[in-house]
Coordinates of C-alpha atoms in Angstrom, one line a residue:
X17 CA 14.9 -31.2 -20.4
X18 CA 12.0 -29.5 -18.7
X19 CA 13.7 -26.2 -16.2
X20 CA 13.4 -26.6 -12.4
X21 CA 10.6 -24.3 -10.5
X22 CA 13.6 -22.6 -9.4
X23 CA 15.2 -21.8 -13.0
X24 CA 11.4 -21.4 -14.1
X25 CA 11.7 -18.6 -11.5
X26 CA 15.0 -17.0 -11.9
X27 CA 14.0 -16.6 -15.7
X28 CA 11.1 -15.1 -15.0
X29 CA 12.7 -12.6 -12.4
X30 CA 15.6 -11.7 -14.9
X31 CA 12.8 -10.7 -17.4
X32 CA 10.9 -8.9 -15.4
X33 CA 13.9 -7.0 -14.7
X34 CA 14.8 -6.2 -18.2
X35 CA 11.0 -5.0 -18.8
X36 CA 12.0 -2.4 -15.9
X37 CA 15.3 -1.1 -17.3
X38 CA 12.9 1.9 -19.2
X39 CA 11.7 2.9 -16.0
X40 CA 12.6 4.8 -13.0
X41 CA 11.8 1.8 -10.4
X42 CA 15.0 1.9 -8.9
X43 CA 13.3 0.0 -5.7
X44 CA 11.2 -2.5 -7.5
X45 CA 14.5 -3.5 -9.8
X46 CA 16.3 -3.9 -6.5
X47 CA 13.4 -5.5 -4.5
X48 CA 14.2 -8.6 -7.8
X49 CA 17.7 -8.2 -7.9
X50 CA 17.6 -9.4 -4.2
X51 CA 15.0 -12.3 -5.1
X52 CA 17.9 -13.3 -7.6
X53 CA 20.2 -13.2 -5.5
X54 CA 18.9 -15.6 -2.7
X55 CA 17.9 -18.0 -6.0
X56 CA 21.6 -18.3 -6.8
X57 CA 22.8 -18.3 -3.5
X58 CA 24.9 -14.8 -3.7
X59 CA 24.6 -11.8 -1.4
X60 CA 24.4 -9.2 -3.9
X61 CA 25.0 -5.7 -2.6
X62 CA 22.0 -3.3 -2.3
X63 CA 22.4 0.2 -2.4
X64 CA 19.8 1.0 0.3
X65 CA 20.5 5.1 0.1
X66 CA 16.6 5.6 -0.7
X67 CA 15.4 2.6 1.8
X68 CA 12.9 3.8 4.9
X69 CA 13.8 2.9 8.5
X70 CA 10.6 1.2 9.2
X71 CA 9.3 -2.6 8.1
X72 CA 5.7 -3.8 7.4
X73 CA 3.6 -5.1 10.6
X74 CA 0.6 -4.1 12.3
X75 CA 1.3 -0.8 12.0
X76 CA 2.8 -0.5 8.5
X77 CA 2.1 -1.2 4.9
X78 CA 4.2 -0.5 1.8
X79 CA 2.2 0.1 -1.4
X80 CA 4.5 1.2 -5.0
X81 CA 1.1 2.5 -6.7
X82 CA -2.2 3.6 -6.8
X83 CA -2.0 3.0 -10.7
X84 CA 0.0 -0.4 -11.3
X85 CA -1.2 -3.5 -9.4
X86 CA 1.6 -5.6 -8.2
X87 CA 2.2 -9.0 -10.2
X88 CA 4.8 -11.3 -9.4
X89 CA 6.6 -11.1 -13.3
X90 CA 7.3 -8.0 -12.7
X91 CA 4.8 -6.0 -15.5
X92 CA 3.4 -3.0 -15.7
X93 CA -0.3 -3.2 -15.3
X94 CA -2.7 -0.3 -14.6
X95 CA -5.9 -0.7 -12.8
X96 CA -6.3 2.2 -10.6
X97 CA -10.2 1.2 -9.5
X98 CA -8.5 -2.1 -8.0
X99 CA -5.2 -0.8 -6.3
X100 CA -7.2 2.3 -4.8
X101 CA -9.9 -0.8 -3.2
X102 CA -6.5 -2.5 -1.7
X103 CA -5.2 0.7 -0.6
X104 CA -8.6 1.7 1.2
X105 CA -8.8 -1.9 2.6
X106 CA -5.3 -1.4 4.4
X107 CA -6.5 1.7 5.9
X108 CA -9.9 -0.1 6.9
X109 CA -8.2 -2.7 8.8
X110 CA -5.9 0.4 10.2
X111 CA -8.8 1.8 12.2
X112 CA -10.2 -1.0 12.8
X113 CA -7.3 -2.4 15.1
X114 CA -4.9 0.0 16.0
X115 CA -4.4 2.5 13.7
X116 CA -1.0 2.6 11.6
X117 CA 0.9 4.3 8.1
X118 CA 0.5 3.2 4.8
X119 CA 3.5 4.3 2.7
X120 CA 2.7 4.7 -1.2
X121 CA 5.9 4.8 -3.4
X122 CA 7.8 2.2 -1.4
X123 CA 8.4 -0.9 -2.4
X124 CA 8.2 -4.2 0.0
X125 CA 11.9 -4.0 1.0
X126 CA 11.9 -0.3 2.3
X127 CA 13.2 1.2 -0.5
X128 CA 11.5 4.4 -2.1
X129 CA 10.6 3.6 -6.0
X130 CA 8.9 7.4 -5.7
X131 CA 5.6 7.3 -7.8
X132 CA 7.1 9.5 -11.0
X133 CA 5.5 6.5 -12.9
X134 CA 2.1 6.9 -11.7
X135 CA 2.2 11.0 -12.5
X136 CA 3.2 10.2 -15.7
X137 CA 0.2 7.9 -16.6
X138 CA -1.9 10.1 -15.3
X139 CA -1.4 13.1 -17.3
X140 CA -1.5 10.6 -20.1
X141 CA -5.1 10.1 -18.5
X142 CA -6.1 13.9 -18.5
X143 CA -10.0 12.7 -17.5
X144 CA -8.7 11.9 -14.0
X145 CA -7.2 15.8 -13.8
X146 CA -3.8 14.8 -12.3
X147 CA -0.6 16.5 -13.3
X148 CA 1.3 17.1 -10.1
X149 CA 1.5 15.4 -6.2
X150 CA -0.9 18.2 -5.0
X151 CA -3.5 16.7 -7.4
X152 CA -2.3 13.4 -6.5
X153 CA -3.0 14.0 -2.6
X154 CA -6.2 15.4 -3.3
X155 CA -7.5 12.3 -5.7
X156 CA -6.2 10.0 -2.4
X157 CA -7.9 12.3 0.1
X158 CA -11.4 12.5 -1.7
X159 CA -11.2 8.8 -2.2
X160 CA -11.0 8.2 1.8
X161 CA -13.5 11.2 2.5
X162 CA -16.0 10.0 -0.3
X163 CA -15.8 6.2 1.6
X164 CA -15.5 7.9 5.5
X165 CA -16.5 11.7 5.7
X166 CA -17.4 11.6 9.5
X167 CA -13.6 10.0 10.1
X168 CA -11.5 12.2 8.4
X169 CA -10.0 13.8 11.8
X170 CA -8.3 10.5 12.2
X171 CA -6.7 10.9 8.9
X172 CA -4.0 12.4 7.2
X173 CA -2.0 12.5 3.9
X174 CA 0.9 13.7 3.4
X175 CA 3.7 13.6 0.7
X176 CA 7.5 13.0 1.9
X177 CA 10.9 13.2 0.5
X178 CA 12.5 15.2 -2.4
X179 CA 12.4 15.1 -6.5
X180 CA 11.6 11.3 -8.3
X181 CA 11.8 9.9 -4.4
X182 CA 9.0 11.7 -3.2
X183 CA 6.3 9.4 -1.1
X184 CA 3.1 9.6 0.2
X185 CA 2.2 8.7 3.5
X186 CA -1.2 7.7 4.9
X187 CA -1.8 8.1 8.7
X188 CA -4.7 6.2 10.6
X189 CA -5.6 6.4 14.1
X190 CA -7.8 3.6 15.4
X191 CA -11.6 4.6 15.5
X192 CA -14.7 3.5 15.5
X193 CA -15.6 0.4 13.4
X194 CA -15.9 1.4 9.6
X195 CA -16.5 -1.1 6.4
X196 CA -15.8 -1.3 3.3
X197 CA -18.4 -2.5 0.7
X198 CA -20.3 -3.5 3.7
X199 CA -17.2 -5.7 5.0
X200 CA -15.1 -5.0 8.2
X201 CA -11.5 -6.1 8.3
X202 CA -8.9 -5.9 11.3
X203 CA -5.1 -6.2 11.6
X204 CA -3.4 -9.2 12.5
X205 CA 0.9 -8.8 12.0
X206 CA 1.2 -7.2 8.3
X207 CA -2.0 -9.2 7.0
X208 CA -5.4 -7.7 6.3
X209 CA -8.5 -10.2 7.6
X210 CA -12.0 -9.5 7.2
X211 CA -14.6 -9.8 10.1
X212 CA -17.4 -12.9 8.9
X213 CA -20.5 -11.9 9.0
X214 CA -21.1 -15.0 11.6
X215 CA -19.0 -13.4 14.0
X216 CA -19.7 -9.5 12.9
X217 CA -22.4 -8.6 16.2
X218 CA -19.7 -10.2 18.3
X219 CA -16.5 -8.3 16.9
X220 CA -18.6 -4.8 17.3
X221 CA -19.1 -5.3 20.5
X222 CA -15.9 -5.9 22.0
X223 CA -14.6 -3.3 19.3
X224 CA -16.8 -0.6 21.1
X225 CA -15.8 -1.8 24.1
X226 CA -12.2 -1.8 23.4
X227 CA -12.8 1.9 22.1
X228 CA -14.7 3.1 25.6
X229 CA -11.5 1.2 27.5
X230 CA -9.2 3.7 25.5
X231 CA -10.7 6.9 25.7
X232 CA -11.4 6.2 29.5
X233 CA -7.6 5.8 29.7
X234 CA -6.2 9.1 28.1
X235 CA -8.9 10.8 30.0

């Protein structure tokens, strides 16, 4: 007898944890436990210890890695040219609505996984010359500068909390219209939506406009 969606999906969630039980992704494992447990119907307890006080909208993203992209089975898969584009696309859309924080460590529930996992692969990558979070900071920092030199006053990086819980967080405040790749793309709740080019002239306009409205206002 062929399995349900839903068993099809509990079995692949219990496996994915299993494939985590050799790392240190406290967070992840307890972003699937709680998957499993609305599956089965059970309210399983969460030590939330490590978990943020502060949820993804507008003005917040969580990210777990600038190494592994996310995939739903829960596996380990590096690709640090394609998580830094996401990454940099989050902080487009940041100035390009209202500015926010982008959290890196810290997983979709809150809860700080800490990015031990990505300092470990890269000083098993010595070409990217990575060994501690002050390297790690830096290869972030000249990532944005490299895309958006003549913004990097509206930027900041820091790294947060202690030992294998440490984060980083990105800061954006809104500014004027930057791309990406020659695309725009603009907040709308904790979704990231790129301008069309049909309506591109249009959305720089009233984006300038917008701008000129706010700095009128603090002056």
């Amino acid at each position: 007898q062929p399995l349900t969606p839903e068993m099809q999906r509990l079995a692949s969630l219990v496996l994915a944890y299993n494939l985590l039980s050799d790392f240190d992704l406290s967070g992840q494992k307890e972003a699937i436990l709680r998957q499993i447990g609305e599956l089965v119907g059970l309210n399983l307890r969460i030590d939330s210890t490590n978990r943020l006080d502060v949820e993804e909208g507008e003005q917040v993203e969580f990210k777990t890695s600038v190494v592994y992209k996310a995939n739903a089975d829960g596996r380990m898969e590096p690709d640090t040219k394609g998580q830094m584009w996401v990454i940099m696309r989050v902080l487009c859309s940041f100035m390009n609505t209202k500015g926010g924080k982008l959290y890196l460590g810290v997983n979709d529930y809150s809860v700080v996984n800490g990015l031990d996992n990505d300092l470990l692969w890269f000083r098993e990558h010595p070409v990217y010359n990575i060994s501690d979070m002050d390297d790690y900071q830096r290869y972030i920092s000249s990532h944005i500068a490299r895309e958006w030199r003549n913004q990097m006053d509206l930027i900041s990086v820091t790294v947060e909390g202690e030992g294998s819980h440490r984060y980083v967080v990105i800061e954006v405040r809104p500014g004027d219209p930057v791309s990406l790749d020659g695309h725009y793309y603009f907040r709308i709740g904790s979704e990231c939506r790129e301008v069309t080019e049909e309506g591109r002239e249009g959305w720089l306009e009233r984006r300038r406009a917008l701008l000129r409205q706010m700095k009128q206002t603090q002056n």
